[in-house]
């Protein structure tokens, strides 16, 4: 990896990691009386290791590779491996937290291991660690391929990837230490948030610079999805994390918003994060890898563009459906319902478009587990968007909210849609990226597919049952008009479902482990492909990307 | 004469003419200009309208969290309790009957951030204050299954051993004031003392707490061990104030939906 | 809902950015050949393009001696 | 002297190497003239490649072309089935690219990109799309605010939302409403009413009313209605535009036939390529085989056969030699000739035909589209109703403000949203279906006109019959037939090709084959001279010289045997004629051909009303007469001689094989050979007209419900938005019924199969 950096690039990398070491040291010293000090040491260690890796190779031979005729895939490769590493860690955590609900003594009495502290490790680990790394890695791949251009430089992709992972590490370790804002999916504290803003701006600039260098006049629709993901997530992140630190030498901060206002911002963020992190980014992945793997163009390319604008417009205001029957003004809730229901149109347009693309290639879906991952992902995308719109309706929400139904819904999206499309894409990408004939073991892919599918189905069904049971029990009255069940009664009823859920999660986790193993074995064992490089710089048309000035 | 006078401005005119011509040519740019101009102008007009807030009721008896309660709240946040406990009673009949009057916006107006939650693995806590005794709360936190055998809640025995940090409390209150919680200079300056005083009813610091936060403020040994200020003190103090910052909900007895 | 004073302008701003991007894309002929563009990503980039391979063989020639 | 020697002599006199080279040079120069010079000095040309189907074709073509040294870039547009090639030099030669594409299996022709025209229409579409985007942006955001207000946002919040809506709506209406305002303004200036007048009035009044309401803190504002209305209507307008654009680009994608220049013999004897405009009467130009005659000329040397089908519509070639006049647009088939220019390009036969056609078209200009006819009725009624409402409310309540509010809400709710969509959506759906049936349509008015026809007039040659000839009878002796085939194979004359195809035997050994342009093919079989061609020419060597019209074959001193050339009916011609007759629509035939041939075809098809020997002017006169009698005729024709008649008819159709002028003049072009496209298009037009009528019915029913509500003052913005959206969706849904669910599996399978075949 290092040998592909020129000496000025190595020097720049050293400068950046060196600065990171200094920042870590400063945090450690200033925050020595606060949990922030621990984060200082983590930053120091992370940047220090990178610093020494760079320093070690500083005077190695200059690279001989001709950059004008190749793509820059090193960060993509590392990103894929990191995504899988986070998948294993975070899904493992998921199995553990799920088990704690069935067997609460599994926490072993340590302060850091309580449900409240490791649950965000699971959620952030899956969403940001696994999903984020997969998005960054695939976006590097897709933006270069669809632009037929190499990334403009070699330091910023590393900065984005490793900087993002530093954020993930700081976030996850922070939860265990007890550093959290307790804002769902936005738990990291102020300095991690600031760091993410810097990383994200560099990411956006890198993406735009690559597109500006493109040799293919058309910008493929996947890039639109990725760009909206980067841009909107940045805005959401900044707005929702506006906070005042209690002290610049301490981790604690207080949100700029309070109460009902904070709730509105939080779910405006929360649901748009679903939209722009867990939907548009992965739709970008779908719109590239699905046609690529199926060998057929998108069924309706026009529809994919239209549904992009539809999703972007409709998603913005649906967040308030998380706050039905609360102190939020009712008209804001109604607003949320209206747009949640309308959102179904562009969502199903996308799901249908994906499935129609496969129409005529069903024999491939039957034979190719990778394609099947993508097909199932599209199906689950359609199902969970329908479920989401359904659950946004007030009477349904009255039953489903606060129960495991919501958890099941989220997981049908996260496991069935996000993880499935990501695994499918990784299986499609790995042989291409490492120039291998195929995956090391197609049987393992099959195993993974069936484990993932059965795990998801078990999980989702368990949660549906659990959620609906609990929701109904809460509102059951005796004949004399009093509440029939105590809260603990509902908890007892949940127990078997919690065991089933942990089991479903375990299957899914096992699949992820198999995937990691399979990818590593593909890299280590499968012989190289005959053609060693793919060539970017000339488009088929060899036309200048930017039309001559008018 | 006039020409020579205007000569220095020729460039300005030229620029104006050029850009105006361009703007007209690209009528889209013109529209964007209109939107921008109208947007800026309009926003100046709109902003004052928002100062009249029709969402959060104005309640006289609503008080801020004491330093000890705020410290407890920070522990509640640190431990991620919101993952299993909501603090928002919805306007549904069964919830009102189970947990008490539904939550009003005003009750969380000093909550930075709000802890309404999204999942009830455990029951709602919006009105858990004074529902159980301090002793029950402490024992429950030490090992929930001692009191509720079927509970799946984690044990928080370590809170009883952990001394509460009070030196950073003035900073925290100050930060909260910056985001809109009406702490006075007096409250901020005495934050550490007040935290200690609220858990030591016999100490000389206790009266300060009552002065600053009102006579109704609970001043007692929350964790059952006098002489030590622990994180358990803070957390229990916080749990016992939940739903008790104002009486407006109980007094108005809002009717539930359905 | 004071908060809408933030959220509405932000949303409008994002919408306006989207609109501008759409205009840009329209002007730069992004929608001229949608059926062709959908097909283009399927071109197998593993096979070197003739022009690129010509350049590649040149470079190997140059570096070989 | 043997036949062989004679033919050699002829060859010497008629063949000239100069002409041979001039021919290729001409073709190169012709292609070169389509190369546009880019600002950076490179050349660019657009090639039309009709056989482009999938991404594989795109990759193959681009890969192959981009390896060429003279090509900077080649980009395929799969939608338009074109390749844009950029050359290193502006004077590059596209012919080699065209032949390279031909070798790949993609026949290509250079598409004449009238660049200025292209950009103009493109800008209209883009402008509309921009307006849609702006209106969509406004509608979405205002809708969010409106939903909030409808959901119960009250007091300050509502006022604020109205204010924000106003800030969005004003620039949006100002920008996106322009197409309607301009059109309404133009209509009003000539004191007419079209659909855009009520639209413009309603939008402006809705905006004004809402602004007034916002200022006084009122509860109701119609910003969402105004902007959503624009969005819907713009969508309808864009669809309409898209349909026309699609048909136009498809037509221009086919090769254009009229030449743009000629090889001019300079005083110093050198041949140079000059553009058409630079050719003056009296100049000498060279015309090679397979070229079109660029201007009207008189032959001064050489002889040849001409395909005058562009002029006469008749496919059978005509020989020409010294002194003959060649009209511009005729196709030189076999020999090279030099000729003197008689008239300049804009006075040529071709130009005259074009002029005649455009004159004929003006007769059709009075046709008013159904939507505008509806608007003439609709607009005054609605405006009067609004006025009546206002007066009524003032009288009843005395409250000026409320009265104005109610009156304007009448205008808003009656705004012809559904009417504006009723026609275009139906037309777009219909045009899509027609396209799948292989029928291109110029615009929506053509569809409306086609639905109204009560007369059908067919041209004969090229329309009822195929443009190429078939052979009736020939010699029976296999040896003779083999010899005839050998001769026929040597010529590219259509008659020779038809003869070659009609003979099953293998050709025999042929020596010294020579083609004598304008006469035929000569050669030696087994030492005997043999000829195939004009009867009088064959008679030079044969015993029985006959004066026949058909090509004749003979051995030296042998009997002459004639090949009777027959016309073949176009497939589906019989059914097409019959289905019109069955529907009670009289069918007539207008032919420029001789009576005997015309009658024979008419008899085969049961057409009673036949007129033969018609000149273009006669045809126009016939159609004008029909019109004067109050009939609405459908004209189906193909040749240049029909072009003006096509334009003069109420509505017209042409096959894709028609002349350039014919295609331009026709309202519909059918791409497949079969004539069943004509009744199919007619049925589609009738179905569309029915749907349009139903849509109008729906719109009227909607108004019957909405207007009383509005007049009673019961219309709130929510009701207005719901009612307008519902009626629009209803109308769109109804129009979609034109598109019955075809078996998608079958088409998918077909597509699949096709791609497999290609692979």
mmCIF file of N, CA, C and O in Angstrom, chain D residues 540-571:
data_model
loop_
_atom_site.group_PDB
_atom_site.id
_atom_site.type_symbol
_atom_site.label_atom_id
_atom_site.label_comp_id
_atom_site.label_asym_id
_atom_site.label_seq_id
_atom_site.Cartn_x
_atom_site.Cartn_y
_atom_site.Cartn_z
ATOM 1 N N UNK D 540 -30.438 -4.677 -82.007
ATOM 2 C CA UNK D 540 -29.262 -4.503 -82.840
ATOM 3 C C UNK D 540 -28.620 -5.834 -83.193
ATOM 4 O O UNK D 540 -28.002 -5.985 -84.249
ATOM 5 N N UNK D 541 -28.700 -6.834 -82.290
ATOM 6 C CA UNK D 541 -28.041 -8.103 -82.553
ATOM 7 C C UNK D 541 -29.039 -9.237 -82.777
ATOM 8 O O UNK D 541 -28.716 -10.258 -83.355
ATOM 9 N N UNK D 542 -30.261 -9.056 -82.267
ATOM 10 C CA UNK D 542 -31.179 -10.185 -82.332
ATOM 11 C C UNK D 542 -31.962 -10.192 -83.642
ATOM 12 O O UNK D 542 -31.935 -9.217 -84.391
ATOM 13 N N UNK D 543 -32.670 -11.313 -83.853
ATOM 14 C CA UNK D 543 -33.428 -11.430 -85.092
ATOM 15 C C UNK D 543 -34.721 -10.632 -84.997
ATOM 16 O O UNK D 543 -35.008 -9.791 -85.810
ATOM 17 N N UNK D 544 -35.493 -10.964 -83.999
ATOM 18 C CA UNK D 544 -36.797 -10.295 -83.931
ATOM 19 C C UNK D 544 -36.666 -9.075 -83.034
ATOM 20 O O UNK D 544 -36.580 -9.202 -81.805
ATOM 21 N N UNK D 545 -36.597 -7.962 -83.631
ATOM 22 C CA UNK D 545 -36.563 -6.745 -82.829
ATOM 23 C C UNK D 545 -37.976 -6.316 -82.529
ATOM 24 O O UNK D 545 -38.773 -6.120 -83.439
ATOM 25 N N UNK D 546 -38.269 -6.230 -81.285
ATOM 26 C CA UNK D 546 -39.633 -5.868 -80.927
ATOM 27 C C UNK D 546 -39.631 -4.528 -80.240
ATOM 28 O O UNK D 546 -38.708 -4.181 -79.501
ATOM 29 N N UNK D 547 -40.657 -3.837 -80.433
ATOM 30 C CA UNK D 547 -40.777 -2.554 -79.755
ATOM 31 C C UNK D 547 -41.547 -2.774 -78.466
ATOM 32 O O UNK D 547 -42.768 -2.699 -78.410
ATOM 33 N N UNK D 548 -40.814 -3.080 -77.432
ATOM 34 C CA UNK D 548 -41.473 -3.421 -76.165
ATOM 35 C C UNK D 548 -41.004 -2.491 -75.060
ATOM 36 O O UNK D 548 -39.895 -1.971 -75.107
ATOM 37 N N UNK D 549 -41.827 -2.363 -74.059
ATOM 38 C CA UNK D 549 -41.439 -1.527 -72.922
ATOM 39 C C UNK D 549 -40.570 -2.302 -71.942
ATOM 40 O O UNK D 549 -39.745 -1.740 -71.234
ATOM 41 N N UNK D 550 -40.783 -3.617 -71.928
ATOM 42 C CA UNK D 550 -40.075 -4.424 -70.935
ATOM 43 C C UNK D 550 -38.656 -4.718 -71.404
ATOM 44 O O UNK D 550 -38.356 -4.654 -72.592
ATOM 45 N N UNK D 551 -37.780 -5.052 -70.450
ATOM 46 C CA UNK D 551 -36.431 -5.456 -70.828
ATOM 47 C C UNK D 551 -36.486 -6.741 -71.656
ATOM 48 O O UNK D 551 -37.335 -7.601 -71.450
ATOM 49 N N UNK D 552 -35.532 -6.851 -72.547
ATOM 50 C CA UNK D 552 -35.532 -7.981 -73.486
ATOM 51 C C UNK D 552 -34.181 -8.663 -73.412
ATOM 52 O O UNK D 552 -33.158 -8.029 -73.147
ATOM 53 N N UNK D 553 -34.194 -9.976 -73.620
ATOM 54 C CA UNK D 553 -32.950 -10.743 -73.610
ATOM 55 C C UNK D 553 -32.824 -11.475 -74.949
ATOM 56 O O UNK D 553 -33.815 -12.001 -75.471
ATOM 57 N N UNK D 554 -31.609 -11.489 -75.490
ATOM 58 C CA UNK D 554 -31.441 -12.229 -76.738
ATOM 59 C C UNK D 554 -29.988 -12.604 -76.969
ATOM 60 O O UNK D 554 -29.071 -11.896 -76.523
ATOM 61 N N UNK D 555 -29.794 -13.757 -77.635
ATOM 62 C CA UNK D 555 -28.480 -14.110 -78.177
ATOM 63 C C UNK D 555 -28.360 -13.468 -79.540
ATOM 64 O O UNK D 555 -29.372 -13.158 -80.186
ATOM 65 N N UNK D 556 -27.125 -13.263 -79.968
ATOM 66 C CA UNK D 556 -26.924 -12.694 -81.294
ATOM 67 C C UNK D 556 -27.637 -13.571 -82.313
ATOM 68 O O UNK D 556 -27.505 -14.802 -82.294
ATOM 69 N N UNK D 557 -28.442 -12.911 -83.112
ATOM 70 C CA UNK D 557 -29.197 -13.577 -84.170
ATOM 71 C C UNK D 557 -30.231 -14.555 -83.638
ATOM 72 O O UNK D 557 -30.813 -15.312 -84.403
ATOM 73 N N UNK D 558 -30.460 -14.547 -82.367
ATOM 74 C CA UNK D 558 -31.493 -15.423 -81.801
ATOM 75 C C UNK D 558 -32.777 -14.639 -81.613
ATOM 76 O O UNK D 558 -32.829 -13.419 -81.869
ATOM 77 N N UNK D 559 -33.824 -15.335 -81.126
ATOM 78 C CA UNK D 559 -35.078 -14.645 -80.880
ATOM 79 C C UNK D 559 -34.967 -13.787 -79.608
ATOM 80 O O UNK D 559 -34.238 -14.144 -78.678
ATOM 81 N N UNK D 560 -35.663 -12.688 -79.577
ATOM 82 C CA UNK D 560 -35.661 -11.825 -78.389
ATOM 83 C C UNK D 560 -36.774 -12.251 -77.450
ATOM 84 O O UNK D 560 -37.887 -12.550 -77.882
ATOM 85 N N UNK D 561 -36.454 -12.337 -76.193
ATOM 86 C CA UNK D 561 -37.456 -12.756 -75.213
ATOM 87 C C UNK D 561 -37.621 -11.657 -74.163
ATOM 88 O O UNK D 561 -36.629 -11.123 -73.656
ATOM 89 N N UNK D 562 -38.818 -11.333 -73.842
ATOM 90 C CA UNK D 562 -39.072 -10.194 -72.953
ATOM 91 C C UNK D 562 -39.317 -10.662 -71.512
ATOM 92 O O UNK D 562 -39.879 -11.731 -71.279
ATOM 93 N N UNK D 563 -38.864 -9.878 -70.577
ATOM 94 C CA UNK D 563 -39.211 -10.078 -69.159
ATOM 95 C C UNK D 563 -40.282 -9.066 -68.798
ATOM 96 O O UNK D 563 -40.049 -7.860 -68.863
ATOM 97 N N UNK D 564 -41.449 -9.546 -68.452
ATOM 98 C CA UNK D 564 -42.510 -8.601 -68.091
ATOM 99 C C UNK D 564 -42.298 -8.147 -66.648
ATOM 100 O O UNK D 564 -42.262 -8.967 -65.740
ATOM 101 N N UNK D 565 -42.173 -6.838 -66.495
ATOM 102 C CA UNK D 565 -41.987 -6.325 -65.141
ATOM 103 C C UNK D 565 -43.343 -6.025 -64.526
ATOM 104 O O UNK D 565 -44.190 -5.389 -65.133
ATOM 105 N N UNK D 566 -43.543 -6.527 -63.371
ATOM 106 C CA UNK D 566 -44.821 -6.337 -62.682
ATOM 107 C C UNK D 566 -44.597 -5.586 -61.393
ATOM 108 O O UNK D 566 -43.531 -5.634 -60.802
ATOM 109 N N UNK D 567 -45.649 -4.920 -60.952
ATOM 110 C CA UNK D 567 -45.581 -4.309 -59.628
ATOM 111 C C UNK D 567 -46.138 -5.300 -58.618
ATOM 112 O O UNK D 567 -47.105 -5.996 -58.909
ATOM 113 N N UNK D 568 -45.568 -5.314 -57.417
ATOM 114 C CA UNK D 568 -46.150 -6.173 -56.385
ATOM 115 C C UNK D 568 -46.929 -5.315 -55.412
ATOM 116 O O UNK D 568 -46.542 -4.188 -55.101
ATOM 117 N N UNK D 569 -48.003 -5.893 -54.942
ATOM 118 C CA UNK D 569 -48.795 -5.176 -53.948
ATOM 119 C C UNK D 569 -48.031 -5.122 -52.641
ATOM 120 O O UNK D 569 -47.340 -6.075 -52.261
ATOM 121 N N UNK D 570 -48.161 -4.015 -51.967
ATOM 122 C CA UNK D 570 -47.590 -3.916 -50.624
ATOM 123 C C UNK D 570 -48.349 -4.875 -49.716
ATOM 124 O O UNK D 570 -49.581 -4.978 -49.830
ATOM 125 N N UNK D 571 -47.664 -5.588 -48.824
ATOM 126 C CA UNK D 571 -48.393 -6.502 -47.950
ATOM 127 C C UNK D 571 -49.445 -5.742 -47.139
ATOM 128 O O UNK D 571 -49.201 -4.627 -46.703
#
